[in-house]
């Protein structure tokens, strides 16, 4: 049996995916997550063979979720299932550690095929994602900058909390750190990304498709 984890903040869609995979004799869903932080926690707790991850989730962006799971659980293969087809998403997700990329409008049979392919050690990309990767391969000199630049893991968490409208006190409470430490992290985020205030940070997030 292929152990699968599903992470998507849309409950109805997630339940539909659970039902779909549960009907296949080769798959069993061992965990579900409705936000990014929970996805990382559940992955480490249940150690699935395949993790199906959405890009746009609250608490932690899907790109960061993929990176953390890949770093901490390299044996887990990650399939990105999303509505985003911009080429930047494809490149960044693959670089973060994804082994597959499908759009949500794909046929249900294709999702099952993708999960089985990843579980067997292969990769699986939609036709569009494959064309993007082929173009990148043929143009290796074209730069695809990490939009997070050199932010640390903690600073990335603070980045998303600030963009989500959280105050310094909210951030300190959410991350279980002091208000002073939260303010220091916020200052470093602004400095490293070259912005002056929260409004500019939100515009930066929108420009680089980092809004969740």
Short mmCIF file of C-alpha atoms in Angstrom, two decimals:
data_model
loop_
_atom_site.label_atom_id
_atom_site.label_comp_id
_atom_site.label_asym_id
_atom_site.label_seq_id
_atom_site.Cartn_x
_atom_site.Cartn_y
_atom_site.Cartn_z
CA UNK A 1 0.00 0.00 0.00
CA UNK A 2 1.19 3.50 -0.88
CA UNK A 3 1.02 5.77 2.19
CA UNK A 4 -0.26 9.19 1.11
CA UNK A 5 -0.65 12.51 2.90
CA UNK A 6 -2.92 15.26 1.51
CA UNK A 7 -2.47 18.95 2.28
CA UNK A 8 -5.03 21.47 1.01
CA UNK A 9 -6.93 24.18 2.87
CA UNK A 10 -10.15 23.59 0.90
CA UNK A 11 -11.99 20.98 2.96
CA UNK A 12 -14.40 19.80 0.27
CA UNK A 13 -11.62 19.37 -2.28
CA UNK A 14 -9.40 17.59 0.24
CA UNK A 15 -12.17 15.21 1.23
CA UNK A 16 -12.83 14.49 -2.42
CA UNK A 17 -9.18 13.60 -2.92
CA UNK A 18 -9.25 11.35 0.15
CA UNK A 19 -12.29 9.56 -1.24
CA UNK A 20 -10.66 9.20 -4.66
CA UNK A 21 -7.42 7.75 -3.34
CA UNK A 22 -9.15 5.52 -0.79
CA UNK A 23 -11.03 3.79 -3.57
CA UNK A 24 -7.77 2.68 -5.17
CA UNK A 25 -6.57 -0.65 -3.86
CA UNK A 26 -2.94 0.46 -3.86
CA UNK A 27 -3.32 3.68 -1.85
CA UNK A 28 -4.11 4.58 1.74
CA UNK A 29 -4.39 8.12 3.11
CA UNK A 30 -2.44 8.30 6.39
CA UNK A 31 -2.81 12.02 7.09
CA UNK A 32 -4.58 15.21 6.08
CA UNK A 33 -3.56 18.82 6.65
CA UNK A 34 -5.44 22.08 6.16
CA UNK A 35 -2.50 24.48 6.44
CA UNK A 36 1.21 24.58 5.73
CA UNK A 37 2.55 24.18 9.25
CA UNK A 38 0.23 21.25 9.90
CA UNK A 39 1.39 19.65 6.64
CA UNK A 40 5.01 19.65 7.78
CA UNK A 41 4.06 18.32 11.22
CA UNK A 42 1.85 15.55 9.85
CA UNK A 43 4.50 14.52 7.32
CA UNK A 44 7.14 14.13 10.02
CA UNK A 45 4.66 12.32 12.25
CA UNK A 46 3.30 9.81 9.71
CA UNK A 47 6.23 9.61 7.24
CA UNK A 48 4.16 9.09 4.05
CA UNK A 49 5.67 7.76 0.85
CA UNK A 50 3.93 10.48 -1.16
CA UNK A 51 2.77 13.92 -0.01
CA UNK A 52 0.25 15.77 -2.19
CA UNK A 53 0.70 19.48 -1.51
CA UNK A 54 -1.21 22.58 -2.62
CA UNK A 55 0.75 25.80 -3.17
CA UNK A 56 -1.67 28.31 -1.63
CA UNK A 57 -2.21 27.40 2.02
CA UNK A 58 -2.47 29.49 5.20
CA UNK A 59 0.21 29.56 7.90
CA UNK A 60 3.02 28.49 5.56
CA UNK A 61 3.36 28.84 1.77
CA UNK A 62 3.39 25.61 -0.21
CA UNK A 63 6.85 26.35 -1.57
CA UNK A 64 8.24 26.44 1.97
CA UNK A 65 6.26 23.30 2.90
CA UNK A 66 7.83 21.40 0.00
CA UNK A 67 11.31 22.59 0.96
CA UNK A 68 10.94 21.59 4.62
CA UNK A 69 9.47 18.17 3.93
CA UNK A 70 12.12 17.47 1.30
CA UNK A 71 14.91 18.55 3.67
CA UNK A 72 13.63 16.69 6.73
CA UNK A 73 12.09 13.68 5.01
CA UNK A 74 13.96 13.17 1.71
CA UNK A 75 12.47 9.71 1.18
CA UNK A 76 8.99 11.25 0.92
CA UNK A 77 8.13 12.12 -2.69
CA UNK A 78 6.19 15.33 -3.15
CA UNK A 79 3.45 15.93 -5.71
CA UNK A 80 2.30 19.53 -6.13
CA UNK A 81 -1.40 19.72 -6.97
CA UNK A 82 -2.41 23.30 -7.70
CA UNK A 83 -4.37 25.76 -9.81
CA UNK A 84 -1.21 27.78 -10.49
CA UNK A 85 0.33 27.23 -13.90
CA UNK A 86 2.78 30.15 -13.98
CA UNK A 87 6.22 28.92 -15.00
CA UNK A 88 7.83 30.49 -11.92
CA UNK A 89 5.80 28.20 -9.69
CA UNK A 90 6.88 25.10 -11.58
CA UNK A 91 10.57 26.01 -11.46
CA UNK A 92 10.58 27.03 -7.80
CA UNK A 93 8.62 23.97 -6.66
CA UNK A 94 10.90 21.55 -8.47
CA UNK A 95 13.94 23.32 -7.08
CA UNK A 96 12.42 23.12 -3.59
CA UNK A 97 12.17 19.34 -3.92
CA UNK A 98 8.93 18.41 -5.71
CA UNK A 99 9.01 15.27 -7.87
CA UNK A 100 5.69 15.93 -9.56
CA UNK A 101 3.46 18.83 -10.61
CA UNK A 102 -0.21 18.60 -11.61
CA UNK A 103 -2.96 21.15 -12.14
CA UNK A 104 -6.20 20.69 -10.23
CA UNK A 105 -8.20 20.43 -13.42
CA UNK A 106 -6.37 17.20 -14.32
CA UNK A 107 -8.42 14.02 -14.61
CA UNK A 108 -8.74 12.01 -11.41
CA UNK A 109 -7.05 9.04 -13.06
CA UNK A 110 -4.00 11.20 -13.70
CA UNK A 111 -3.69 12.01 -10.00
CA UNK A 112 -3.63 8.32 -9.12
CA UNK A 113 -1.11 7.65 -11.90
CA UNK A 114 1.07 10.46 -10.54
CA UNK A 115 0.96 9.14 -6.96
CA UNK A 116 1.91 5.65 -8.13
CA UNK A 117 4.70 6.98 -10.32
CA UNK A 118 6.25 8.93 -7.45
CA UNK A 119 5.91 5.98 -5.09
CA UNK A 120 7.88 3.85 -7.54
CA UNK A 121 10.71 6.39 -7.65
CA UNK A 122 9.72 8.16 -10.87
CA UNK A 123 8.70 11.76 -11.53
CA UNK A 124 5.37 12.91 -12.94
CA UNK A 125 4.66 16.29 -14.51
CA UNK A 126 1.65 17.64 -16.36
CA UNK A 127 2.22 18.41 -20.03
CA UNK A 128 2.53 22.12 -19.24
CA UNK A 129 4.96 21.60 -16.34
CA UNK A 130 7.07 19.27 -18.47
CA UNK A 131 7.30 21.90 -21.22
CA UNK A 132 8.39 24.53 -18.68
CA UNK A 133 11.12 22.22 -17.35
CA UNK A 134 12.22 21.38 -20.89
CA UNK A 135 12.54 25.10 -21.67
CA UNK A 136 14.55 25.62 -18.48
CA UNK A 137 16.81 22.72 -19.43
CA UNK A 138 17.39 24.21 -22.87
CA UNK A 139 18.07 27.65 -21.39
CA UNK A 140 20.27 26.88 -18.38
CA UNK A 141 21.66 30.41 -18.28
CA UNK A 142 18.26 31.91 -17.55
CA UNK A 143 18.15 32.80 -13.85
CA UNK A 144 15.22 31.87 -11.63
CA UNK A 145 15.84 33.68 -8.38
CA UNK A 146 14.47 32.32 -5.11
CA UNK A 147 11.91 34.99 -4.11
CA UNK A 148 12.74 34.37 -0.44
CA UNK A 149 16.37 35.27 -1.19
CA UNK A 150 18.47 34.49 1.90
CA UNK A 151 15.74 34.57 4.53
CA UNK A 152 16.18 31.99 7.27
CA UNK A 153 13.42 29.48 8.02
CA UNK A 154 12.20 31.60 10.96
CA UNK A 155 12.30 34.77 8.86
CA UNK A 156 10.20 33.09 6.19
CA UNK A 157 7.59 32.28 8.82
CA UNK A 158 7.63 35.89 9.99
CA UNK A 159 7.41 37.07 6.37
CA UNK A 160 4.14 35.22 5.83
CA UNK A 161 2.69 36.28 9.16
CA UNK A 162 3.43 39.96 8.41
CA UNK A 163 1.97 39.65 4.90
CA UNK A 164 -1.08 38.00 6.47
CA UNK A 165 -1.65 41.16 8.51
CA UNK A 166 -0.40 39.93 11.88
CA UNK A 167 1.01 42.45 14.36
CA UNK A 168 4.34 42.00 16.11
CA UNK A 169 2.49 40.79 19.22
CA UNK A 170 0.49 38.31 17.11
CA UNK A 171 3.72 37.01 15.57
CA UNK A 172 5.38 36.62 18.97
CA UNK A 173 2.37 34.68 20.23
CA UNK A 174 2.12 32.48 17.14
CA UNK A 175 5.82 31.56 17.16
CA UNK A 176 6.18 31.46 20.95
CA UNK A 177 8.94 34.08 20.99
CA UNK A 178 9.34 37.46 22.68
CA UNK A 179 7.92 40.62 21.12
CA UNK A 180 11.45 42.01 20.84
CA UNK A 181 12.65 38.91 18.97
CA UNK A 182 9.65 39.08 16.66
CA UNK A 183 10.39 42.73 15.93
CA UNK A 184 14.03 41.88 15.19
CA UNK A 185 12.97 39.15 12.75
CA UNK A 186 10.54 41.53 11.07
CA UNK A 187 13.29 44.12 10.65
CA UNK A 188 15.64 41.58 9.09
CA UNK A 189 12.94 40.45 6.65
CA UNK A 190 12.38 44.01 5.46
CA UNK A 191 16.11 44.64 5.18
CA UNK A 192 16.94 41.44 3.29
CA UNK A 193 14.12 41.90 0.79
CA UNK A 194 14.91 45.57 0.26
CA UNK A 195 11.56 46.98 1.37
CA UNK A 196 10.77 49.71 3.89
CA UNK A 197 7.40 48.80 5.40
CA UNK A 198 4.58 46.27 5.52
CA UNK A 199 2.77 47.73 2.50
CA UNK A 200 5.89 47.30 0.37
CA UNK A 201 6.34 43.77 1.73
CA UNK A 202 2.79 42.86 0.69
CA UNK A 203 3.46 44.26 -2.80
CA UNK A 204 6.68 42.21 -2.93
CA UNK A 205 4.74 39.07 -1.96
CA UNK A 206 2.11 39.75 -4.63
CA UNK A 207 4.74 40.42 -7.31
CA UNK A 208 6.52 37.13 -6.55
CA UNK A 209 3.36 35.02 -6.17
CA UNK A 210 3.90 34.46 -2.45
CA UNK A 211 0.48 35.50 -1.20
CA UNK A 212 -1.41 32.57 0.39
#
